mmCIF file of C-alpha atoms in Angstrom:
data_model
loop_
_atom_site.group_PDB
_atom_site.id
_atom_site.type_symbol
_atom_site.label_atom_id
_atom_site.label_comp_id
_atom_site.label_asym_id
_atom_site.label_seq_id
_atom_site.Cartn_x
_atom_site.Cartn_y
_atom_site.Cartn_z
ATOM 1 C CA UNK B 1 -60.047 12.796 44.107
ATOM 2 C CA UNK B 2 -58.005 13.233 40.626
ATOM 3 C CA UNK B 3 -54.647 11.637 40.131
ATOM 4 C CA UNK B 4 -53.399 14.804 39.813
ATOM 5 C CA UNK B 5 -54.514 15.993 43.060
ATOM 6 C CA UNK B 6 -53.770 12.633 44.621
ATOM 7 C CA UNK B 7 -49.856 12.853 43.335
ATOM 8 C CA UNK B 8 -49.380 16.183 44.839
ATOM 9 C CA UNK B 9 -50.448 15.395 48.114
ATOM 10 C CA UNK B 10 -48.531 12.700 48.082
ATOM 11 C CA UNK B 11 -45.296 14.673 47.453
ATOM 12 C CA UNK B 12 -46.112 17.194 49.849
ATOM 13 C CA UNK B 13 -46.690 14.475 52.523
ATOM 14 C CA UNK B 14 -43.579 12.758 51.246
ATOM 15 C CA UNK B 15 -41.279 16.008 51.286
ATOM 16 C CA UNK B 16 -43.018 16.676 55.410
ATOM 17 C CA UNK B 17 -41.922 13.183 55.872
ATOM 18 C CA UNK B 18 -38.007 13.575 54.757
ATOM 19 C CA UNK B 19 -38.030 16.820 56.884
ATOM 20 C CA UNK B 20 -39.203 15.318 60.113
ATOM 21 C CA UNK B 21 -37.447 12.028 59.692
ATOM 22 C CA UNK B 22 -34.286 13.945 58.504
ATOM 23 C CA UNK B 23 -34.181 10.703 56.113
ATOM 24 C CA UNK B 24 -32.677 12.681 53.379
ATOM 25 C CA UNK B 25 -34.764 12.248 50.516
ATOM 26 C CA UNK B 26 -32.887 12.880 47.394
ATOM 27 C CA UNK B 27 -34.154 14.086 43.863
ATOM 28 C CA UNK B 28 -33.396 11.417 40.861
ATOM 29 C CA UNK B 29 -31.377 11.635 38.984
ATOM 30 C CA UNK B 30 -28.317 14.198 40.375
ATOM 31 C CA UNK B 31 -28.387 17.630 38.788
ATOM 32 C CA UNK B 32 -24.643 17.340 37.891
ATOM 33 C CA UNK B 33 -25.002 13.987 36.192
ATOM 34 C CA UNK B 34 -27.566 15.286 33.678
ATOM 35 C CA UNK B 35 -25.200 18.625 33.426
ATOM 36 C CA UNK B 36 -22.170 15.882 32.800
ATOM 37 C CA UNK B 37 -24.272 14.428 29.940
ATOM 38 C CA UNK B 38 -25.124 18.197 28.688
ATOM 39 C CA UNK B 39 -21.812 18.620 28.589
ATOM 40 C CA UNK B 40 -21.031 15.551 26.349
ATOM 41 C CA UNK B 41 -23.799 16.015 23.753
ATOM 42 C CA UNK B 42 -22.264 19.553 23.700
ATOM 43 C CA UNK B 43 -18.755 18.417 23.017
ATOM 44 C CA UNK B 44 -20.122 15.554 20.574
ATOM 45 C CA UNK B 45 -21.958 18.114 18.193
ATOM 46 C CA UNK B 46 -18.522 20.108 17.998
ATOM 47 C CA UNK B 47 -16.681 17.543 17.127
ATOM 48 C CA UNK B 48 -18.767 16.462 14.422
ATOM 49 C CA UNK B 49 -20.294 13.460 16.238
ATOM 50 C CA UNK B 50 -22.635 12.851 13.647
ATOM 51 C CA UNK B 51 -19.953 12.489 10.864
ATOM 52 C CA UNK B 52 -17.241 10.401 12.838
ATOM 53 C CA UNK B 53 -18.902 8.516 14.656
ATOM 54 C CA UNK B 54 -23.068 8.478 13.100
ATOM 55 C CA UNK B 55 -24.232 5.392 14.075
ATOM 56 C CA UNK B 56 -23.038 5.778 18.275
ATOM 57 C CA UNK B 57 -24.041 9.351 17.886
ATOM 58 C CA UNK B 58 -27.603 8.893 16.155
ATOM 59 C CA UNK B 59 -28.040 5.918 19.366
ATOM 60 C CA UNK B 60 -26.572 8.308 22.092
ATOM 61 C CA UNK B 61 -29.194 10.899 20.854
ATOM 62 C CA UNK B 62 -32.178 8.607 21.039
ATOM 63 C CA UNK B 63 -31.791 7.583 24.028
ATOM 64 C CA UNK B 64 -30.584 10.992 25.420
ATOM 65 C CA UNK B 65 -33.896 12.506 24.061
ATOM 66 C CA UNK B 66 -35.949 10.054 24.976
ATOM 67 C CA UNK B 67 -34.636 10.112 28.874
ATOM 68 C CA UNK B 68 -34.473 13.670 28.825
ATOM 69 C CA UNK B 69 -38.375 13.801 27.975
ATOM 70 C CA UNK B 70 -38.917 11.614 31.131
ATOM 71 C CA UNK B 71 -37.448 13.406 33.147
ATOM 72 C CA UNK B 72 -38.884 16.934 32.344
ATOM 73 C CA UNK B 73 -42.327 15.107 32.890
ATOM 74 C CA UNK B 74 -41.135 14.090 36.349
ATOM 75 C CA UNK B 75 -38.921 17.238 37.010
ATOM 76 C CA UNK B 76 -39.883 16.772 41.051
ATOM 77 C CA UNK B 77 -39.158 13.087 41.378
ATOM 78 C CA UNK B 78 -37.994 11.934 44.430
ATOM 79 C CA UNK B 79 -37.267 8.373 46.040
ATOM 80 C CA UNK B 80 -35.979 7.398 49.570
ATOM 81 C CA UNK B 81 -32.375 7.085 50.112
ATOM 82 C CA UNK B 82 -32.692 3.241 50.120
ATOM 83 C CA UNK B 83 -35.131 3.054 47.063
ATOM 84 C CA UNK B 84 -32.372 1.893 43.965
ATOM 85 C CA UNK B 85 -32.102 5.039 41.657
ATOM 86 C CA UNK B 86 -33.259 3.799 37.951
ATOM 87 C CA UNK B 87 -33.378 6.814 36.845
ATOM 88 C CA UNK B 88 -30.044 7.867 37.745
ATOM 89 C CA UNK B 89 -28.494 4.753 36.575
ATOM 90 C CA UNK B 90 -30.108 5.293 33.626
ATOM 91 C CA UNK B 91 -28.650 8.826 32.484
ATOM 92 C CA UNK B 92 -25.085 7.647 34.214
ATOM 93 C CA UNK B 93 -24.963 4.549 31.535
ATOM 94 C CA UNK B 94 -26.399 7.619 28.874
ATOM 95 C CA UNK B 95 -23.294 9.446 30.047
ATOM 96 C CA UNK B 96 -20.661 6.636 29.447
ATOM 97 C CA UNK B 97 -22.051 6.052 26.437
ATOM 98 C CA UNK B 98 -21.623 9.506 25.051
ATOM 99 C CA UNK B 99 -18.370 9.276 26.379
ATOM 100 C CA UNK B 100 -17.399 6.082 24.329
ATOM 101 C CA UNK B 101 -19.250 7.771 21.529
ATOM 102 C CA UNK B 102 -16.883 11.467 21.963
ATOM 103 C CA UNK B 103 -13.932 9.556 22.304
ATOM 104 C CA UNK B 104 -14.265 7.311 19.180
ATOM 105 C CA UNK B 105 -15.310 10.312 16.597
ATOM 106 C CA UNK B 106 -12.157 12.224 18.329
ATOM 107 C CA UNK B 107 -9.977 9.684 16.951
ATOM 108 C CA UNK B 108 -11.893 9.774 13.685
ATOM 109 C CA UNK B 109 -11.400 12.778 13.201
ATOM 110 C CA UNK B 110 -7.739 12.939 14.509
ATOM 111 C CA UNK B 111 -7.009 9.625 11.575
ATOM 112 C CA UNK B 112 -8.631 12.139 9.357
ATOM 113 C CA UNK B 113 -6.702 14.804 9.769
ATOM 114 C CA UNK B 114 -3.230 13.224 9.378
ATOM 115 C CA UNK B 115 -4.089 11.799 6.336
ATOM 116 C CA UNK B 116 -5.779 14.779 4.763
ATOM 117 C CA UNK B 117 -2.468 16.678 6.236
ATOM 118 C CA UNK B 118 -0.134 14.172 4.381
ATOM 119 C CA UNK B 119 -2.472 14.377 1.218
ATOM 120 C CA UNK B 120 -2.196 17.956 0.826
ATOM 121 C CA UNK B 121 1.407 18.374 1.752
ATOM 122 C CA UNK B 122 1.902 15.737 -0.986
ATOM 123 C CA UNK B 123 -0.608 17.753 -3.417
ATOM 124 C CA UNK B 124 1.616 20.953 -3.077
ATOM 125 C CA UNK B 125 5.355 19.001 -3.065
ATOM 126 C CA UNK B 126 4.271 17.484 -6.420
ATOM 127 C CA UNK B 127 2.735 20.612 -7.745
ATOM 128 C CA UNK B 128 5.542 22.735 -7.091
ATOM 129 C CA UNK B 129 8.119 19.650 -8.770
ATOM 130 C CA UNK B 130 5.236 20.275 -11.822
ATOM 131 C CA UNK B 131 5.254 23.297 -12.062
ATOM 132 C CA UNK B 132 9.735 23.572 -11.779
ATOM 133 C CA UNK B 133 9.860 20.721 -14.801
ATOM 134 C CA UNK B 134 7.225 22.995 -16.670
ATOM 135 C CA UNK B 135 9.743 26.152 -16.618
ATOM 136 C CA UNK B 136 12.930 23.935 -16.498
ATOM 137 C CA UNK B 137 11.233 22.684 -20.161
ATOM 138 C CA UNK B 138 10.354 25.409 -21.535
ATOM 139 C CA UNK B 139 6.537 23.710 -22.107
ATOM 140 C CA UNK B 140 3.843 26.022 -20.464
ATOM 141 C CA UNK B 141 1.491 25.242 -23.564
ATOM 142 C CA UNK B 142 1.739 21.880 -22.640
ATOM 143 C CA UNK B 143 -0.212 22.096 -19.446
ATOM 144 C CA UNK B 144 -1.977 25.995 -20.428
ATOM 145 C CA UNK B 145 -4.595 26.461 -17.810
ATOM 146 C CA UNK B 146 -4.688 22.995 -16.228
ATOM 147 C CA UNK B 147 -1.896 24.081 -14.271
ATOM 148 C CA UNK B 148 -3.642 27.457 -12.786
ATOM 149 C CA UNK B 149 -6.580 25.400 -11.947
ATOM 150 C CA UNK B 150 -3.990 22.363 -9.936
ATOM 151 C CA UNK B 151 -2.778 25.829 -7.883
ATOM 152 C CA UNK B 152 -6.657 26.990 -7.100
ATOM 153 C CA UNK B 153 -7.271 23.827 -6.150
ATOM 154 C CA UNK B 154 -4.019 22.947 -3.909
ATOM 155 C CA UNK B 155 -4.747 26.403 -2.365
ATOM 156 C CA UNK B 156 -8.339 25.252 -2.206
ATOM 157 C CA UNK B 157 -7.526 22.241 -0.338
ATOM 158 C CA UNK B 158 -4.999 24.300 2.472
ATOM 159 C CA UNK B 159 -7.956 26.816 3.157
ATOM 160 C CA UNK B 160 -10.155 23.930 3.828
ATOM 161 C CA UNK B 161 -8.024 21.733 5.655
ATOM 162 C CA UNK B 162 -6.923 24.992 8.297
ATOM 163 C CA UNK B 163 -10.635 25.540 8.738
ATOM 164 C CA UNK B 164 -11.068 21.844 10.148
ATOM 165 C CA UNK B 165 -13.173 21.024 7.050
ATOM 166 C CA UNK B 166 -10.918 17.815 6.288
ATOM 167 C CA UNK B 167 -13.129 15.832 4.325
ATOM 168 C CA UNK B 168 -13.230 18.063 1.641
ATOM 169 C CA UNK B 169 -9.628 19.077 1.823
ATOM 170 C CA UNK B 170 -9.116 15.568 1.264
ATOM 171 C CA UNK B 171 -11.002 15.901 -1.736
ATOM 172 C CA UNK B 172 -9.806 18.343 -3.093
ATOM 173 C CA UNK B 173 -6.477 17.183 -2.496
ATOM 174 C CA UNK B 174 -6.953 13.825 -4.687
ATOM 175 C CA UNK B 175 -8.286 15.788 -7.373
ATOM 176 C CA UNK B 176 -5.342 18.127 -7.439
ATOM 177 C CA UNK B 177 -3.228 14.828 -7.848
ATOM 178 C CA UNK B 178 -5.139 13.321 -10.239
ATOM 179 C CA UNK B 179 -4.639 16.889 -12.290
ATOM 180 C CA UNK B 180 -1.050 16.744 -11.394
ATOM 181 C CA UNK B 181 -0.796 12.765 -12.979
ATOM 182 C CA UNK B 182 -2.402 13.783 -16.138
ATOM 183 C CA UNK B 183 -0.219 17.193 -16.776
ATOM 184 C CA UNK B 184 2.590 14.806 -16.426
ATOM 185 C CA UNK B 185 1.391 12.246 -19.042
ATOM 186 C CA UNK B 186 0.711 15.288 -21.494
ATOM 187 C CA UNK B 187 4.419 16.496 -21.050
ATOM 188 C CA UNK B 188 5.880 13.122 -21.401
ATOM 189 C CA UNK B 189 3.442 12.608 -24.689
ATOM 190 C CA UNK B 190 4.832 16.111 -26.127
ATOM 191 C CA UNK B 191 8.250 15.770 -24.765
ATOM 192 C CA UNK B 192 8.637 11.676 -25.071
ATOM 193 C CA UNK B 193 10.881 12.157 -28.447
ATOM 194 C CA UNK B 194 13.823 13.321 -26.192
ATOM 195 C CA UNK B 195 13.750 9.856 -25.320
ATOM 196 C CA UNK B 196 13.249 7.771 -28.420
ATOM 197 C CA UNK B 197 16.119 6.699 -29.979
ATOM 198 C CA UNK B 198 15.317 6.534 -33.467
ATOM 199 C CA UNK B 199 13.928 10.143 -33.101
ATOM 200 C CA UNK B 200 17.740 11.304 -31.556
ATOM 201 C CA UNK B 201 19.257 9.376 -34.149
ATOM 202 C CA UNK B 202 17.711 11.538 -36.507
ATOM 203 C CA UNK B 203 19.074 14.647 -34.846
ATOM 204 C CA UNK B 204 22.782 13.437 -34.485
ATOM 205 C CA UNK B 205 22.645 12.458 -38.294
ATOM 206 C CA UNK B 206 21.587 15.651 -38.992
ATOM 207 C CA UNK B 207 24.270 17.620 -36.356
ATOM 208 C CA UNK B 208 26.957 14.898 -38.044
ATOM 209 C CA UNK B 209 26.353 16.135 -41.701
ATOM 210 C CA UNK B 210 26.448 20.081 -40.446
ATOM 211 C CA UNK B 211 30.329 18.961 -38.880
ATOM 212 C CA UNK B 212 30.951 17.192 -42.088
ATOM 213 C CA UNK B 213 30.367 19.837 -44.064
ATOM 214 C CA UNK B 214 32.408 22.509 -42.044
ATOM 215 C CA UNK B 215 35.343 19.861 -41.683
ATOM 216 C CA UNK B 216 35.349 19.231 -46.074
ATOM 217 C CA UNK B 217 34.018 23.574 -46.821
ATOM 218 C CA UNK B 218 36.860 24.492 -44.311
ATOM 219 C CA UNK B 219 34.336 26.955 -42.796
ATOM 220 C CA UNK B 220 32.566 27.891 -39.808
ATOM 221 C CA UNK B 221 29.093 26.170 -38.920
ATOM 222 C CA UNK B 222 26.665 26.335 -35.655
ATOM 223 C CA UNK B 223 25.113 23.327 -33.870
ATOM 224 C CA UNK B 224 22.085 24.113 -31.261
ATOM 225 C CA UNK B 225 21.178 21.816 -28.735
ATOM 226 C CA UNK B 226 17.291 22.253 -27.354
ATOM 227 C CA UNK B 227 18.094 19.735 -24.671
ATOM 228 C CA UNK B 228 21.713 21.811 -23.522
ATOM 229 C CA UNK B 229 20.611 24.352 -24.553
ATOM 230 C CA UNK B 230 23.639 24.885 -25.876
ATOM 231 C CA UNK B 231 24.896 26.472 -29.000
ATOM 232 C CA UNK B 232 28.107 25.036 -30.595
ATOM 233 C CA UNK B 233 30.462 27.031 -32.991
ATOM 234 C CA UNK B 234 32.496 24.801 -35.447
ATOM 235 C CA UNK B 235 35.309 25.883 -37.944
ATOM 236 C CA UNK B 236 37.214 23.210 -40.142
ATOM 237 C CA UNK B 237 35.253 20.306 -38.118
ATOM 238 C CA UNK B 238 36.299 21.364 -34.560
ATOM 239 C CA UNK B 239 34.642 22.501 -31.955
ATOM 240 C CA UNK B 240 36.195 25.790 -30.908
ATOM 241 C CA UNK B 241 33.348 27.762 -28.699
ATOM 242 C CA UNK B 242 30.049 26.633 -26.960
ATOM 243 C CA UNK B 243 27.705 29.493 -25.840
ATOM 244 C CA UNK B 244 24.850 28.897 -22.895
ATOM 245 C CA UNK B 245 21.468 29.666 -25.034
ATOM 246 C CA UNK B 246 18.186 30.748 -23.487
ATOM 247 C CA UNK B 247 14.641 29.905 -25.872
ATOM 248 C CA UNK B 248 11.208 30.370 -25.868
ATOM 249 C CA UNK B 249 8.270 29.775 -23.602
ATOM 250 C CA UNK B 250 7.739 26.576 -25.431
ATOM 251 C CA UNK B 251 11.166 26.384 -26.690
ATOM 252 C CA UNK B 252 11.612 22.467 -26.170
ATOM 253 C CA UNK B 253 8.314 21.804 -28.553
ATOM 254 C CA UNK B 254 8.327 21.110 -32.317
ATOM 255 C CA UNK B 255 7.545 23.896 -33.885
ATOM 256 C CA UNK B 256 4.389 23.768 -35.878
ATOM 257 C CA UNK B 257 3.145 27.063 -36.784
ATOM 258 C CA UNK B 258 2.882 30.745 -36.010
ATOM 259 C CA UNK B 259 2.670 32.194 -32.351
ATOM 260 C CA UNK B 260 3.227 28.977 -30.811
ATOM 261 C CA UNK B 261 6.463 30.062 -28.741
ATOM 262 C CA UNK B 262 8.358 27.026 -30.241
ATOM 263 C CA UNK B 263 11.756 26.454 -31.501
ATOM 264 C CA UNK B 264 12.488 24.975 -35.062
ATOM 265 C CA UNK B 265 14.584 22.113 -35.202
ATOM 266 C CA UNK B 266 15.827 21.226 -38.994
ATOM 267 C CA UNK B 267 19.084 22.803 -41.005
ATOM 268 C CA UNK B 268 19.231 25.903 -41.834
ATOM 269 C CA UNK B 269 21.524 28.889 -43.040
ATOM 270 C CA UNK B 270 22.007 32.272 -41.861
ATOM 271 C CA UNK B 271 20.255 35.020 -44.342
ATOM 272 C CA UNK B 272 21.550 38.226 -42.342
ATOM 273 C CA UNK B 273 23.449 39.475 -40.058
ATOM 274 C CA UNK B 274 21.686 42.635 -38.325
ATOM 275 C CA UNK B 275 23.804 44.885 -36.319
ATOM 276 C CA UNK B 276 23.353 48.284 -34.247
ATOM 277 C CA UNK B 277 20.416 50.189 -35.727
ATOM 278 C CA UNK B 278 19.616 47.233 -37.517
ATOM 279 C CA UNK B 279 17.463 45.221 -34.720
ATOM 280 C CA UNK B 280 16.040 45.819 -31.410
ATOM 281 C CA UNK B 281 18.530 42.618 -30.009
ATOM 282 C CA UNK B 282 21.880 44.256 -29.873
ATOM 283 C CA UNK B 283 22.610 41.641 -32.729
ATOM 284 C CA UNK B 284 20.999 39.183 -34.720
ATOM 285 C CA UNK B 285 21.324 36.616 -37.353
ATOM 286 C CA UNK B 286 18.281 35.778 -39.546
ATOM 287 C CA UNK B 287 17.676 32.463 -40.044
ATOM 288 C CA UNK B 288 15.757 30.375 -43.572
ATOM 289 C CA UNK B 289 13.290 29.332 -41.403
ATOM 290 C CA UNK B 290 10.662 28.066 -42.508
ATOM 291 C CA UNK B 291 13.004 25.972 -45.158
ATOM 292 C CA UNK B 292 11.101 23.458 -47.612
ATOM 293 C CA UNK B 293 11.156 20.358 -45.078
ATOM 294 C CA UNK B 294 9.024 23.206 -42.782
ATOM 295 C CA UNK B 295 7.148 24.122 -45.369
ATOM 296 C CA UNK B 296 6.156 20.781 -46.017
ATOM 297 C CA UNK B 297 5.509 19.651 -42.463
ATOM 298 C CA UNK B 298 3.448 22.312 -42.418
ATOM 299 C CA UNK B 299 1.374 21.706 -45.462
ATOM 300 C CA UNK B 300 0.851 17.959 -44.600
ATOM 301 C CA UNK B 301 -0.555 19.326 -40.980
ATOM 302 C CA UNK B 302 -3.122 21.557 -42.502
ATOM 303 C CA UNK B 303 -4.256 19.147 -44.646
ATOM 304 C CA UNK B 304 -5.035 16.801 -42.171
ATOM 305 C CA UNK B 305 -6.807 18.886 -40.419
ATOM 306 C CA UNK B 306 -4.094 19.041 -37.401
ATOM 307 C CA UNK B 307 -3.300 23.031 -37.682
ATOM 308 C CA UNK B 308 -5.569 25.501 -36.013
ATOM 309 C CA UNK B 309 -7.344 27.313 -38.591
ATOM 310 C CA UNK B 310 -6.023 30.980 -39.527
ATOM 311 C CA UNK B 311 -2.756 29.712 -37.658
ATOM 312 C CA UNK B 312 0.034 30.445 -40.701
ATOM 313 C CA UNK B 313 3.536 28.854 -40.717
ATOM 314 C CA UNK B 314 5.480 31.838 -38.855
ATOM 315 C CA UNK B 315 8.591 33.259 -39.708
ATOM 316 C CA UNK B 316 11.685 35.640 -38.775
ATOM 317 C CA UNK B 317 13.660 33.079 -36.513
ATOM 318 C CA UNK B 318 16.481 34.691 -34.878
ATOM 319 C CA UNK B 319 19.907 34.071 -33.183
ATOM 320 C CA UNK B 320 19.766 37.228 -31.326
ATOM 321 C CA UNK B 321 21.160 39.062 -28.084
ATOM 322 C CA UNK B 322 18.605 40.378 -25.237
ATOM 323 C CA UNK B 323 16.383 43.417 -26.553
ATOM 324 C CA UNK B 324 17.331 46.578 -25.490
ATOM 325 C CA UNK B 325 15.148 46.821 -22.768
ATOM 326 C CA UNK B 326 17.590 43.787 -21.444
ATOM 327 C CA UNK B 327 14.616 41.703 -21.359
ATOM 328 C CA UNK B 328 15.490 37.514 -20.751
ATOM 329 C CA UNK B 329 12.809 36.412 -23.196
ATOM 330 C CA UNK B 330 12.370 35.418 -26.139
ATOM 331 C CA UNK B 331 9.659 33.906 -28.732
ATOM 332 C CA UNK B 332 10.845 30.856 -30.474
ATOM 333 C CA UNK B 333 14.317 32.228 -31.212
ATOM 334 C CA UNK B 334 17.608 31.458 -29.906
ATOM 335 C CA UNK B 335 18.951 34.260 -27.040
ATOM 336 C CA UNK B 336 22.321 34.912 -25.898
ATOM 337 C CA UNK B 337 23.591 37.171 -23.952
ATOM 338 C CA UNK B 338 25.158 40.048 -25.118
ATOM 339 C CA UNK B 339 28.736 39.576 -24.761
ATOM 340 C CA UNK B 340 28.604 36.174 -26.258
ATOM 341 C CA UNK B 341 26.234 37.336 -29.238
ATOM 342 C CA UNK B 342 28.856 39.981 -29.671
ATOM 343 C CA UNK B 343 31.395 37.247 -30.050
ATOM 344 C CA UNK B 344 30.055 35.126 -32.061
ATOM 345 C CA UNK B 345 29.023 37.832 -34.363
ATOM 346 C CA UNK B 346 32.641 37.785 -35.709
ATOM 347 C CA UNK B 347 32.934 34.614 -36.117
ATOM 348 C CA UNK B 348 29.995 33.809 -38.468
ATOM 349 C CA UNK B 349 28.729 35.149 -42.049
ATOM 350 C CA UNK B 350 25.361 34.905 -44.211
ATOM 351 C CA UNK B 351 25.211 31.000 -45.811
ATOM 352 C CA UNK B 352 27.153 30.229 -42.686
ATOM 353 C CA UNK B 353 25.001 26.679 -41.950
ATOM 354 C CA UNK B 354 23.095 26.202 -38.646
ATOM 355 C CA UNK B 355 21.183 22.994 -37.965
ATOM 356 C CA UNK B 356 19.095 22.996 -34.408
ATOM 357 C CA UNK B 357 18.424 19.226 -33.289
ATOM 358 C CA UNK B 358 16.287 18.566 -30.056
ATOM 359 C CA UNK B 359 19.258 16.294 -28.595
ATOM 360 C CA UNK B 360 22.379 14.339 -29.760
ATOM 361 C CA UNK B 361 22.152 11.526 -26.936
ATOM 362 C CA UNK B 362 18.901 9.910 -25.317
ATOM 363 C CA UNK B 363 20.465 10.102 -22.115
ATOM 364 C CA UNK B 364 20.003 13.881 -22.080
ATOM 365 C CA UNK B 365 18.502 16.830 -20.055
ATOM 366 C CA UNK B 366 14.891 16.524 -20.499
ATOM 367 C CA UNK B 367 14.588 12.823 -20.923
ATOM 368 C CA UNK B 368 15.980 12.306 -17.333
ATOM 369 C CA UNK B 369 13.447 15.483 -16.310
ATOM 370 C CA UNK B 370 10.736 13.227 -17.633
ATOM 371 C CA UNK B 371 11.836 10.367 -16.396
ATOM 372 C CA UNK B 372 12.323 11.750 -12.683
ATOM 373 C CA UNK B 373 8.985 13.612 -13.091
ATOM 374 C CA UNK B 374 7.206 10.504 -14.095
ATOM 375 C CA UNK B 375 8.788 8.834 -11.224
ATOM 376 C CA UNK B 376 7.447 11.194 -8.609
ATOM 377 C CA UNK B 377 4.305 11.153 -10.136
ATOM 378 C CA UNK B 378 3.777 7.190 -9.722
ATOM 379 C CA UNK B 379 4.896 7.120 -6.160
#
């Protein structure tokens, strides 16, 4: 007789015997414990089992797969009621382990999810500072495209992070940081003579000689501050008006050559006054830019090799009212608005002197900006 034949004879005997004894033979293991361990390796693969918790998970599966293969080979396995159940204790320790196993890449992933919340909270907090400082200074060239690419990549890191893909919102996250770290070096490189003192003592030497020369002419003369962006009238000396000014996209940068959205600083003179008919700005006063110290600068740049080739020195600086379009912007120039233009327009005359100076203390607008940036940026 085969083994085969033998073992199913044996079953069928043993199954006639439970029904006449009424023993109550039992199958091994219990259907719901195997559906109970289903149910775990279920939950386990949508959690991400595997990457939380990959060592418990990769043992959990082994043995689950393993067992499993048992018992589909002895899928009609019975055993009296007072036989110990191997089998069953078997898949219940399976179970508990896959339990252990769920619970410990649940609060994995939970750990991972705060932080990667916290990191891209912080990513967009000190983006959006970055970004405020950029327009508060007037320096989009500093950053250009670096700064688009920090907003893809903060917007990047959200996306991920709401689709429960926290490990690379995380990533992303610290890159976007990293970006943010290294914009703010650049603007404190460009922007770091706001805060060097030799640098402003240059400037109020400068602004001092302009109010020298107004007190001794008896005349009218006009001090701009980049950093106050403010505009100061003098007349014998005095101070009699200061005017709110508006500048360029890149108004707070040196100005090195043409197109380059920057601001002159230096002494100059007023060449023209342009009135209605005479300019697109409501008024106008053309300044000497580029003077001989420019013109030098300039010269000593291209030689070097520092200016961008077919970049030329630029010209046609204005202090000028809003276009007649009432447009808020302006390209290197000095705005104000029209009222005050109109004002001040009486009050001035061609030769009348105007020296522009970055700052006339070290304690001043955009040296605390950099220094509160630069702050953030290290916590």
């Amino acid at each position: 007789m085969s083994l085969r034949r033998f073992r199913t004879i044996a079953l069928l005997l043993a199954g006639g015997w439970c029904l006449a004894a009424g023993s109550g033979c039992v199958q091994a293991p219990p259907p719901e414990l195997v559906q109970t361990v289903e149910a775990l390796d279920s939950q386990l693969t949508e959690v991400g089992g595997a990457e939380f918790a990959p060592e418990e998970y990769a043992h959990f599966v082994e043995r689950w797969v393993a067992l499993k293969h048992r018992l589909e080979e002895d899928d009609d396995l019975i055993r009296w009621p007072w036989e110990p159940n191997r089998v069953a204790d078997e898949v219940s320790q399976v179970a508990q382990e896959a339990a252990l196993t769920l619970s410990l890449a649940r609060e994995r992933r939970e750990d991972l999810r705060r932080t990667t919340e916290e990191q891209v909270e912080e990513a967009e907090t000190r983006l959006g500072t970055l970004k405020q400082r950029v327009e508060d200074l007037g320096s989009r060239a500093v950053v250009g495209k670096q700064l688009i690419d920090t907003e893809l990549l903060v917007h990047q890191a959200k996306t991920f992070f709401e689709q429960g893909r926290y490990a690379r919102a995380l990533e992303l996250s610290q890159i976007a940081l990293q970006s943010v770290g290294a914009q703010t070096v650049s603007l404190t490189r460009s922007l770091g003579r706001y805060a060097d003192e030799e640098q402003v003592q240059a400037w109020k030497q400068m602004a001092a000689r302009t109010i020298e020369w107004s007190r001794t002419s008896r005349a009218q003369a006009l001090v701009i501050n980049k950093a106050d962006r403010q505009l100061t009238l003098y007349r014998n000396g005095q101070s009699v008006h200061t005017y709110p000014v508006r500048l360029g996209f890149n108004g707070m940068l040196e100005k090195k050559h043409q197109g380059d959205g920057a601001t002159p600083e230096g002494q100059y003179r007023i060449l023209r006054k342009r009135g209605p008919g005479d300019t697109q700005f409501y008024r106008a006063f053309l300044l000497d830019y580029p003077n001989a110290d420019d013109r030098r600068r300039y010269d000593l740049a291209k030689d070097s090799g520092e200016m961008p080739d077919g970049k030329g020195i630029g010209g046609w600086i204005e202090i000028h009212g809003q276009d007649d379009h009432g447009l808020g912007q302006t390209l290197g120039c000095i705005m104000l608005d029209n009222s005050q233009i109109a004002h001040l327009y009486e009050q001035v005359s061609p030769g009348t002197p105007v020296t522009i100076v970055g700052a006339l203390d070290v304690d001043n607008r955009v040296s605390r900006m950099l220094g509160d940036l630069a702050e953030f940026a290290a916590d």
